[in-house]
mmCIF file of C-alpha atoms in Angstrom:
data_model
loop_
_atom_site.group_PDB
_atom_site.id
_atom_site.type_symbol
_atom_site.label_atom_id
_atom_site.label_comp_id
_atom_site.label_asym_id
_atom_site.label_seq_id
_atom_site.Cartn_x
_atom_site.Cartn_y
_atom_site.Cartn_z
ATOM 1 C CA UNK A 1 41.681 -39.445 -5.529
ATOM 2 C CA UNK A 2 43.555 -41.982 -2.687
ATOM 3 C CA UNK A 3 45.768 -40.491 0.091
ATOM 4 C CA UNK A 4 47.413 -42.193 2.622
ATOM 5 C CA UNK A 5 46.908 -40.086 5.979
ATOM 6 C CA UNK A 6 49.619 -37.999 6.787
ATOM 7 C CA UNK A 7 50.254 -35.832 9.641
ATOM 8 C CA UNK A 8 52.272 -32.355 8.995
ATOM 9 C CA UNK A 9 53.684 -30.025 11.084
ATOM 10 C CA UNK A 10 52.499 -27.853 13.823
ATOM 11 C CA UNK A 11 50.970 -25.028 13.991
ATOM 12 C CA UNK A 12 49.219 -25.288 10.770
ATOM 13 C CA UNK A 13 49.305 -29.295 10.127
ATOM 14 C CA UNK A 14 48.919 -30.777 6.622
ATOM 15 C CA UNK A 15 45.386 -32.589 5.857
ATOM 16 C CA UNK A 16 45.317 -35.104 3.420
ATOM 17 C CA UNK A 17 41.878 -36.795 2.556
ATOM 18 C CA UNK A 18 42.497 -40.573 1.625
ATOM 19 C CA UNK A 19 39.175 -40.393 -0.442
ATOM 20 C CA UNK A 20 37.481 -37.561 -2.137
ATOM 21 C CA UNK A 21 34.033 -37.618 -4.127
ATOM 22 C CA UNK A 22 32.628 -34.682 -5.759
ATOM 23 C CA UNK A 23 28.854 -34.868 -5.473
ATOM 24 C CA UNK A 24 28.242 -31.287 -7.437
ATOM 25 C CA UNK A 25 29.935 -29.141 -9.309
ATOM 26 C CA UNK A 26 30.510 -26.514 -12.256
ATOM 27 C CA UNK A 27 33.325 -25.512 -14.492
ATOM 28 C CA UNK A 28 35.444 -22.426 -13.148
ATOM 29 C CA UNK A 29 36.662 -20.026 -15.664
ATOM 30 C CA UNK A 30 40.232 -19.837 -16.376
ATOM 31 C CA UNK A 31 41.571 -15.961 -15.736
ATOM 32 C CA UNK A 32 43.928 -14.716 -18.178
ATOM 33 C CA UNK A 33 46.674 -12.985 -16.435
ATOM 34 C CA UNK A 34 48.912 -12.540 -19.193
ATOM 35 C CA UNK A 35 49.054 -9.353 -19.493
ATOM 36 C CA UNK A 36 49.895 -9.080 -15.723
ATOM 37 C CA UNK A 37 52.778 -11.617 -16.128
ATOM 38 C CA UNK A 38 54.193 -9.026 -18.711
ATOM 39 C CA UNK A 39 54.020 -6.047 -16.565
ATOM 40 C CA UNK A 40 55.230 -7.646 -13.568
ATOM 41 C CA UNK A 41 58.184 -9.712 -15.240
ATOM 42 C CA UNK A 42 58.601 -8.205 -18.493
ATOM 43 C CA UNK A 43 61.050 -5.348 -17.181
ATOM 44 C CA UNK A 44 63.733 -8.176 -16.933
ATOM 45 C CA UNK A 45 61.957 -11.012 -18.824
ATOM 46 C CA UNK A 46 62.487 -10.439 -22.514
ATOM 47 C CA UNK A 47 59.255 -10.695 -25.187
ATOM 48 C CA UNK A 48 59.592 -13.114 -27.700
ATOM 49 C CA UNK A 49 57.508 -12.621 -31.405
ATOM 50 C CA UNK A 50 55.336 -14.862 -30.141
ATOM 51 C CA UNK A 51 54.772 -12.842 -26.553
ATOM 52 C CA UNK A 52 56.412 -15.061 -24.653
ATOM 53 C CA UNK A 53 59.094 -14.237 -21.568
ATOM 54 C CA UNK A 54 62.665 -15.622 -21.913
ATOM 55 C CA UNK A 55 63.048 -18.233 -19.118
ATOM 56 C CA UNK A 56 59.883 -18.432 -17.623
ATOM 57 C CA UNK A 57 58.106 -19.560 -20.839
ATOM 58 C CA UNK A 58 60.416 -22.537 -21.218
ATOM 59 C CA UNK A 59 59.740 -24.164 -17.785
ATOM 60 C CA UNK A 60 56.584 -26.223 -16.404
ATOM 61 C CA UNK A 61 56.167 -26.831 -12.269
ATOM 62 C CA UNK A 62 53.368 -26.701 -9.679
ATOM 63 C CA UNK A 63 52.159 -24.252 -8.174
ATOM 64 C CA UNK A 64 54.526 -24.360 -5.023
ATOM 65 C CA UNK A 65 57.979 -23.770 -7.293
ATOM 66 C CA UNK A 66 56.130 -20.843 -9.239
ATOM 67 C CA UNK A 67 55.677 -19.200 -5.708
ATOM 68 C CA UNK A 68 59.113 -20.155 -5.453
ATOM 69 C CA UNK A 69 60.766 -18.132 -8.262
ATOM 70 C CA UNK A 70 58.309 -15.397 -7.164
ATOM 71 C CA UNK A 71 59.600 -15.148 -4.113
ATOM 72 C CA UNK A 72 63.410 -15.558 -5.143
ATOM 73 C CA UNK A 73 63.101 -13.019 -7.463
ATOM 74 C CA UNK A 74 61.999 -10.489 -4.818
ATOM 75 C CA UNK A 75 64.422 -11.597 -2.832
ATOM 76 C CA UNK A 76 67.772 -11.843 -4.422
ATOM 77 C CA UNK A 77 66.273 -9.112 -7.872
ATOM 78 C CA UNK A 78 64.234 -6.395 -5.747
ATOM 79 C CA UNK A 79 61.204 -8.020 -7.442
ATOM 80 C CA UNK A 80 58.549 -4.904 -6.751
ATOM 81 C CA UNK A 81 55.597 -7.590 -6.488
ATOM 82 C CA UNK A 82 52.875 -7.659 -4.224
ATOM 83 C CA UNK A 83 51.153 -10.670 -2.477
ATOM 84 C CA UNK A 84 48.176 -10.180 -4.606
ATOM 85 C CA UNK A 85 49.963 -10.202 -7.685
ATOM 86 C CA UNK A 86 51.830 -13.202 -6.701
ATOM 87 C CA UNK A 87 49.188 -15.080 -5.932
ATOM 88 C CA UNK A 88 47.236 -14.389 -9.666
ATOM 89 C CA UNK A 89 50.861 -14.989 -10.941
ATOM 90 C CA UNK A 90 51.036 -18.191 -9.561
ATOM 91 C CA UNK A 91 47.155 -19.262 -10.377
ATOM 92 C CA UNK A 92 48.211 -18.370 -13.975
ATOM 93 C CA UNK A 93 51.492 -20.016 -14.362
ATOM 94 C CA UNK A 94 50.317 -23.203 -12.832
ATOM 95 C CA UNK A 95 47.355 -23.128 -14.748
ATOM 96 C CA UNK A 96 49.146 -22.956 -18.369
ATOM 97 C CA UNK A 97 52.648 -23.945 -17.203
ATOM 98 C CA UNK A 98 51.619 -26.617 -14.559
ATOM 99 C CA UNK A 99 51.969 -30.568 -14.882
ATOM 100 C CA UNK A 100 49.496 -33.418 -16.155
ATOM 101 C CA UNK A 101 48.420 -35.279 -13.464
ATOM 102 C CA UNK A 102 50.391 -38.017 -14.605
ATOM 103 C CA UNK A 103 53.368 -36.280 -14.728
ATOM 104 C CA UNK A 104 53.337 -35.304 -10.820
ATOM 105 C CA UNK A 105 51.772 -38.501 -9.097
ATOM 106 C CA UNK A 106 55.349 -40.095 -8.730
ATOM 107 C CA UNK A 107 56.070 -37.030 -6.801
ATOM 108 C CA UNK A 108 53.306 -36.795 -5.035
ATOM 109 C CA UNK A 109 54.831 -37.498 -1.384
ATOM 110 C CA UNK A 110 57.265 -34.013 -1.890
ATOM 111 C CA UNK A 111 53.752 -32.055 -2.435
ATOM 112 C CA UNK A 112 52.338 -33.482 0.503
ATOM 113 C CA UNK A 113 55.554 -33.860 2.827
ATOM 114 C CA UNK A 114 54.955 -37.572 3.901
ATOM 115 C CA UNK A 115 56.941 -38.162 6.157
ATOM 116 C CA UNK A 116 57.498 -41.966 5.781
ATOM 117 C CA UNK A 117 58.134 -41.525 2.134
ATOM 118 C CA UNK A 118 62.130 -42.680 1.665
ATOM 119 C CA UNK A 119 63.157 -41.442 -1.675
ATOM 120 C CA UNK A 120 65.007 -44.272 -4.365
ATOM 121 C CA UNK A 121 66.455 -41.870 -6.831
ATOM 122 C CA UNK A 122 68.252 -43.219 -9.828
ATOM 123 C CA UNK A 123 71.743 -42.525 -10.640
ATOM 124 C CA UNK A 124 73.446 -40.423 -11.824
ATOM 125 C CA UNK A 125 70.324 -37.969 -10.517
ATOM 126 C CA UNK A 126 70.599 -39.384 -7.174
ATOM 127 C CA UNK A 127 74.534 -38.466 -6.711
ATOM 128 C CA UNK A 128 74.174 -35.307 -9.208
ATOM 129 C CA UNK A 129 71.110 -33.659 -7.700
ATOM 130 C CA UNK A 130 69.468 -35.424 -4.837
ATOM 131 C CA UNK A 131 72.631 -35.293 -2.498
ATOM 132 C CA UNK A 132 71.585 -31.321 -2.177
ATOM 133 C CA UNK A 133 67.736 -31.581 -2.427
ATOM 134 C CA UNK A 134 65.086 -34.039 -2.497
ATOM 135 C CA UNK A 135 64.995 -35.528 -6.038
ATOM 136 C CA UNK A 136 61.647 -34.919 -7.029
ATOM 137 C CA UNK A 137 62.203 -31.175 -6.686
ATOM 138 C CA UNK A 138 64.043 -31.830 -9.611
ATOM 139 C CA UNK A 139 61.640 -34.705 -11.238
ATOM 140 C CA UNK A 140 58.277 -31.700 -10.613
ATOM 141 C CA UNK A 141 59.625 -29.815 -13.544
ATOM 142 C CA UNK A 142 59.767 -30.449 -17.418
ATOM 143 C CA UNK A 143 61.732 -27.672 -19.321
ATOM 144 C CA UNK A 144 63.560 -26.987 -22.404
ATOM 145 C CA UNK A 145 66.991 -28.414 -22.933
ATOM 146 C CA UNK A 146 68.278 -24.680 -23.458
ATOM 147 C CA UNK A 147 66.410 -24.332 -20.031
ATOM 148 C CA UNK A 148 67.602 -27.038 -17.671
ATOM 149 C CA UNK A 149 71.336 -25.969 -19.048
ATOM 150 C CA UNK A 150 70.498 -22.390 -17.726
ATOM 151 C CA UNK A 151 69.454 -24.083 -14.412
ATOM 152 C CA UNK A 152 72.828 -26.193 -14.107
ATOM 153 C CA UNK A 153 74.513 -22.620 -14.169
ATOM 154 C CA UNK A 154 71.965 -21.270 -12.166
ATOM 155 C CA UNK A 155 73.371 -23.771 -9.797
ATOM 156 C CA UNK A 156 77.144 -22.691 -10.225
ATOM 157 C CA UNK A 157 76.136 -19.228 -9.884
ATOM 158 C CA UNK A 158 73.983 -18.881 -6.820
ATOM 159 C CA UNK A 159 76.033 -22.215 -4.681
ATOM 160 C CA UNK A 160 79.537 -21.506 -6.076
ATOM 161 C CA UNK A 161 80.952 -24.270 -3.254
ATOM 162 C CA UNK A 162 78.659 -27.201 -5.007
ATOM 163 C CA UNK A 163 81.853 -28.220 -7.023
ATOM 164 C CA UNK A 164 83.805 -28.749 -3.930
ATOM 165 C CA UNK A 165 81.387 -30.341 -1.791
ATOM 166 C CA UNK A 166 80.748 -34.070 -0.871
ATOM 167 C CA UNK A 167 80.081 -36.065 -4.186
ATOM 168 C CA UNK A 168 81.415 -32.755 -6.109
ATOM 169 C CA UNK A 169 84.877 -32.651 -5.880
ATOM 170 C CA UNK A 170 85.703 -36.269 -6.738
ATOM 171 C CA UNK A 171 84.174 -35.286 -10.428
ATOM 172 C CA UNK A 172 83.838 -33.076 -13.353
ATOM 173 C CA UNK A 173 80.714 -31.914 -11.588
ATOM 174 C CA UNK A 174 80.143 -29.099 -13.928
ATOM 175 C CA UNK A 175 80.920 -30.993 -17.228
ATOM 176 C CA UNK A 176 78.936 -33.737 -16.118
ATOM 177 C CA UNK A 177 76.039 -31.299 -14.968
ATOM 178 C CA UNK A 178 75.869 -29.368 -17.876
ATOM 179 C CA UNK A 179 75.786 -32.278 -20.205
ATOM 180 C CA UNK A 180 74.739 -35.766 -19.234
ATOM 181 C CA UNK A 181 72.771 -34.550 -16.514
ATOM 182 C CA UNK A 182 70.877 -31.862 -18.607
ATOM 183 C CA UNK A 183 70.724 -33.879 -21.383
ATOM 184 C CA UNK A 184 69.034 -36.830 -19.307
ATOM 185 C CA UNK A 185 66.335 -34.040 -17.964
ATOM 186 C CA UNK A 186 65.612 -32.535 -21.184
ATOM 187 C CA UNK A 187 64.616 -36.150 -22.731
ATOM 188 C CA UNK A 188 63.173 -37.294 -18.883
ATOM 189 C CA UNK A 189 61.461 -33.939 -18.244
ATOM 190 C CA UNK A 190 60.743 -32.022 -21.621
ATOM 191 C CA UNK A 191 58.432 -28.902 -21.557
ATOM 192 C CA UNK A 192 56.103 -30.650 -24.033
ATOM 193 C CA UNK A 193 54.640 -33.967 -23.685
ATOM 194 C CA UNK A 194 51.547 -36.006 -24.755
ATOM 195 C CA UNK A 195 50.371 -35.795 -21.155
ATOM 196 C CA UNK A 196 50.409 -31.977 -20.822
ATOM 197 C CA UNK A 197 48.869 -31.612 -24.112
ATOM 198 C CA UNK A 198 46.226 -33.965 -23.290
ATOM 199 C CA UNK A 199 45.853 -32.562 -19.706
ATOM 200 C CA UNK A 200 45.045 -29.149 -21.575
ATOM 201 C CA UNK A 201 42.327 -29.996 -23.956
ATOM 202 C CA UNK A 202 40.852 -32.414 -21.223
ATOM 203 C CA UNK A 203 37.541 -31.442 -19.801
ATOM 204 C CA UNK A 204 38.263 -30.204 -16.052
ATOM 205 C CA UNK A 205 36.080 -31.428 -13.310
ATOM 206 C CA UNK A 206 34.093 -28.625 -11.376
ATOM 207 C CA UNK A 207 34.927 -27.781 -7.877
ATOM 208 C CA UNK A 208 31.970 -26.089 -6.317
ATOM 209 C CA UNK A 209 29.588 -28.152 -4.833
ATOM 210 C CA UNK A 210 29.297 -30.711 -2.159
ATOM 211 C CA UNK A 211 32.305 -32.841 -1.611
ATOM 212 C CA UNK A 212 32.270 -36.045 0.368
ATOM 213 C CA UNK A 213 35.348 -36.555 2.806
ATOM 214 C CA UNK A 214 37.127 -38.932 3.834
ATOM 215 C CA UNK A 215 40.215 -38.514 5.687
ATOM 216 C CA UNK A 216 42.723 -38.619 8.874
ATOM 217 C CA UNK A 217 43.186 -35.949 11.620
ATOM 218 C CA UNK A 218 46.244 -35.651 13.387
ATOM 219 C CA UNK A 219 45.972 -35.811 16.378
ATOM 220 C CA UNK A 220 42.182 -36.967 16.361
ATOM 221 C CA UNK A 221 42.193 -40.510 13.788
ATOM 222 C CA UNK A 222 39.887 -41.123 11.355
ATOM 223 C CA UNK A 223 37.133 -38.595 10.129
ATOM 224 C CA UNK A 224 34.239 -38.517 7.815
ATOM 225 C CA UNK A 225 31.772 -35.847 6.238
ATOM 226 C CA UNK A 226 30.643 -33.300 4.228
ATOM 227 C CA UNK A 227 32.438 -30.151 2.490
ATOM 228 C CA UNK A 228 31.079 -27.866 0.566
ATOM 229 C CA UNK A 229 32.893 -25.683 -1.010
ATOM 230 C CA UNK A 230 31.541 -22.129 -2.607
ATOM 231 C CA UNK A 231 32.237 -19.711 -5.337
ATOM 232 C CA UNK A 232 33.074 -18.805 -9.126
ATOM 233 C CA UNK A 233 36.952 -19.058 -9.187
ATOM 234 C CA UNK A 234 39.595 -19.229 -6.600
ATOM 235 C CA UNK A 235 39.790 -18.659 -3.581
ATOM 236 C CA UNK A 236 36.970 -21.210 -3.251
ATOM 237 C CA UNK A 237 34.987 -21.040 0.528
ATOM 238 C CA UNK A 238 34.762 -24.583 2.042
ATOM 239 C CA UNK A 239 32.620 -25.157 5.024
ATOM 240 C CA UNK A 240 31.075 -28.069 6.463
ATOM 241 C CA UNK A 241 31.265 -30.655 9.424
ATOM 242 C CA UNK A 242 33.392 -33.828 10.195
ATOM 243 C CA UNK A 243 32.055 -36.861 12.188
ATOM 244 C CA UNK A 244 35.306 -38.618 14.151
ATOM 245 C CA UNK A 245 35.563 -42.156 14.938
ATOM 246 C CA UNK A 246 34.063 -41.360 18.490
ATOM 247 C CA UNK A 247 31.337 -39.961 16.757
ATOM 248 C CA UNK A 248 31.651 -36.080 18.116
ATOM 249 C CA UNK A 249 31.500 -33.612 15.255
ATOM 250 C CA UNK A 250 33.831 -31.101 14.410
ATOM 251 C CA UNK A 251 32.754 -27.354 12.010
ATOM 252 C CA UNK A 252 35.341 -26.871 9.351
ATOM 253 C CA UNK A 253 35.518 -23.490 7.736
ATOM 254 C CA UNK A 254 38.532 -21.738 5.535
ATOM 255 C CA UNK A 255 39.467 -21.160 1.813
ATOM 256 C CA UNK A 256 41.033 -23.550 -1.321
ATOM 257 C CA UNK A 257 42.529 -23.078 -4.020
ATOM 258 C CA UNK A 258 42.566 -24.672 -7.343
ATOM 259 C CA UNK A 259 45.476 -24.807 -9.535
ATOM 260 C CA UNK A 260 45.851 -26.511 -12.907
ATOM 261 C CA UNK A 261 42.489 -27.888 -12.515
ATOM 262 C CA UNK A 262 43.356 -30.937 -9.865
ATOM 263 C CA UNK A 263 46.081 -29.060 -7.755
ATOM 264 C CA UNK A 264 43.576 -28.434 -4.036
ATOM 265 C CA UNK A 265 45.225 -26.641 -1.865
ATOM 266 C CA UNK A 266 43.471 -25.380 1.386
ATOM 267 C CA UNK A 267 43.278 -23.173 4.595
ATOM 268 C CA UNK A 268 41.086 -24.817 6.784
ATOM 269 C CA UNK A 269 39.748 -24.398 10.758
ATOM 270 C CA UNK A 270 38.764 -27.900 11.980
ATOM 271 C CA UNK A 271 37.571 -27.841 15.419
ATOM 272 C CA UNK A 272 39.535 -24.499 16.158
ATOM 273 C CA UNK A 273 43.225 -26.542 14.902
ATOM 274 C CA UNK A 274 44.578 -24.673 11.675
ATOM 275 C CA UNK A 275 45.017 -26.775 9.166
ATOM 276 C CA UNK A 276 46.924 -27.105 5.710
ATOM 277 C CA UNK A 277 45.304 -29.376 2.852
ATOM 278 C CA UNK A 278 46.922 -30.711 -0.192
ATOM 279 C CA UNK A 279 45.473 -32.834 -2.693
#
């Protein structure tokens, strides 16, 4: 995988390696949380024939707009679940409802909040949705037609002003919302592609092992060294040293997670600085 450095914000800054190598490493087993999906969301979910929920089974996004929903709907539906259960509910939606690979490198720069990054969004997307959000908040999902025209009202419903803002009120913002835009993101950003599909049957790459690293500190410049990183299924343990450009060595200790089998995202200490990785 290449990175470009980034620097995040304070306290706990965002680490991004520009080169990873895995050295070791064995297949994790995926858990199957579907039965805790259905008890935590099934109250207000529905249960297809097939045992899938209404909504959530027509939707695909990483791991960072399942926690998301999660936390909306304890916020705005009285949601009664805890941070354990979100955080297997998350592991198991973006594990079988995540994205390809392929389908989230052009997006890559919202995941890891580069700061340099200057979005170019295409019309009518960039008036329609990126005037409120970034674009690729948008562009990290792949639903259903039925289920990006539930999101347009979604829209209506929760930010009733949107028609009369900047951009809105100079249009049919609804009518064109609800069907050139959602027509556009249901052929752009359907819930089933080759990639996904492919992504699935794909063998993943094991995680535990030793990893070699090479990165940028902020704060500190260029670093180099060994992780390893320890256990059966997330959260992984990663520990191991970085050598910096001045060549003084740093411990690194913390936890990662592993979503969809590429998503990394980490807790780490680095010289006592908190740190956040994505990769």
């Amino acid at each position: 995988m290449k990175r470009n450095p980034l620097a995040g914000p304070a306290p706990a800054r965002l680490l991004r390696s520009a080169a990873v190598l895995a050295l070791l490493g064995a297949t994790p087993a995926l858990a199957d949380d579907a039965e805790l999906l259905a008890k935590a969301c099934g109250d207000c979910h529905t249960t297809a024939a097939d045992g899938t929920l209404s909504r959530i089974s027509g939707q695909r996004k990483t791991p960072e707009a399942w926690l998301m929903t999660i936390v909306r709907m304890r916020m705005s539906h009285g949601a009664d679940i805890d941070r354990q259960t979100e955080a297997a509910l998350v592991r198991y939606l973006a594990d079988t409802q995540g994205l390809a690979p392929s389908e989230a490198e052009p997006y890559r720069y919202a995941l890891e909040k580069d700061p340099n990054m200057v979005e170019a969004i295409d019309e009518p997307l960039g008036t329609m949705c990126a005037r409120c959000h970034t674009g690729a908040r948008a562009l990290l999902q792949h639903r259903t037609p039925e289920e990006w025209r539930t999101l347009i009202d979604f829209h209506v419903g929760q930010f009733p002003t949107i028609e009369y803002q900047a951009l809105g009120r100079d249009r049919e913002w609804y009518k064109i919302a609800s069907t050139e835009i959602a027509e556009l993101l249901a052929t752009t950003q359907p819930r089933d592609t080759e990639a996904w599909s492919q992504w699935q049957a794909a063998d993943k790459p094991g995680v535990a092992g030793d990893w070699i690293v090479l990165t940028t500190l902020p704060g500190a410049g260029q670093a180099y060294g060994r992780l390893t990183v320890s256990g059966d299924a997330s959260p992984y343990a990663v520990s191991g040293d970085l050598t910096l450009a001045d060549g003084s060595t740093q411990a690194v200790s913390g936890q990662m997670n592993l979503y969809t089998g590429y998503e990394w995202r980490a807790t780490l200490d680095i010289g006592g600085q908190s740190y956040r990785q994505v990769l």
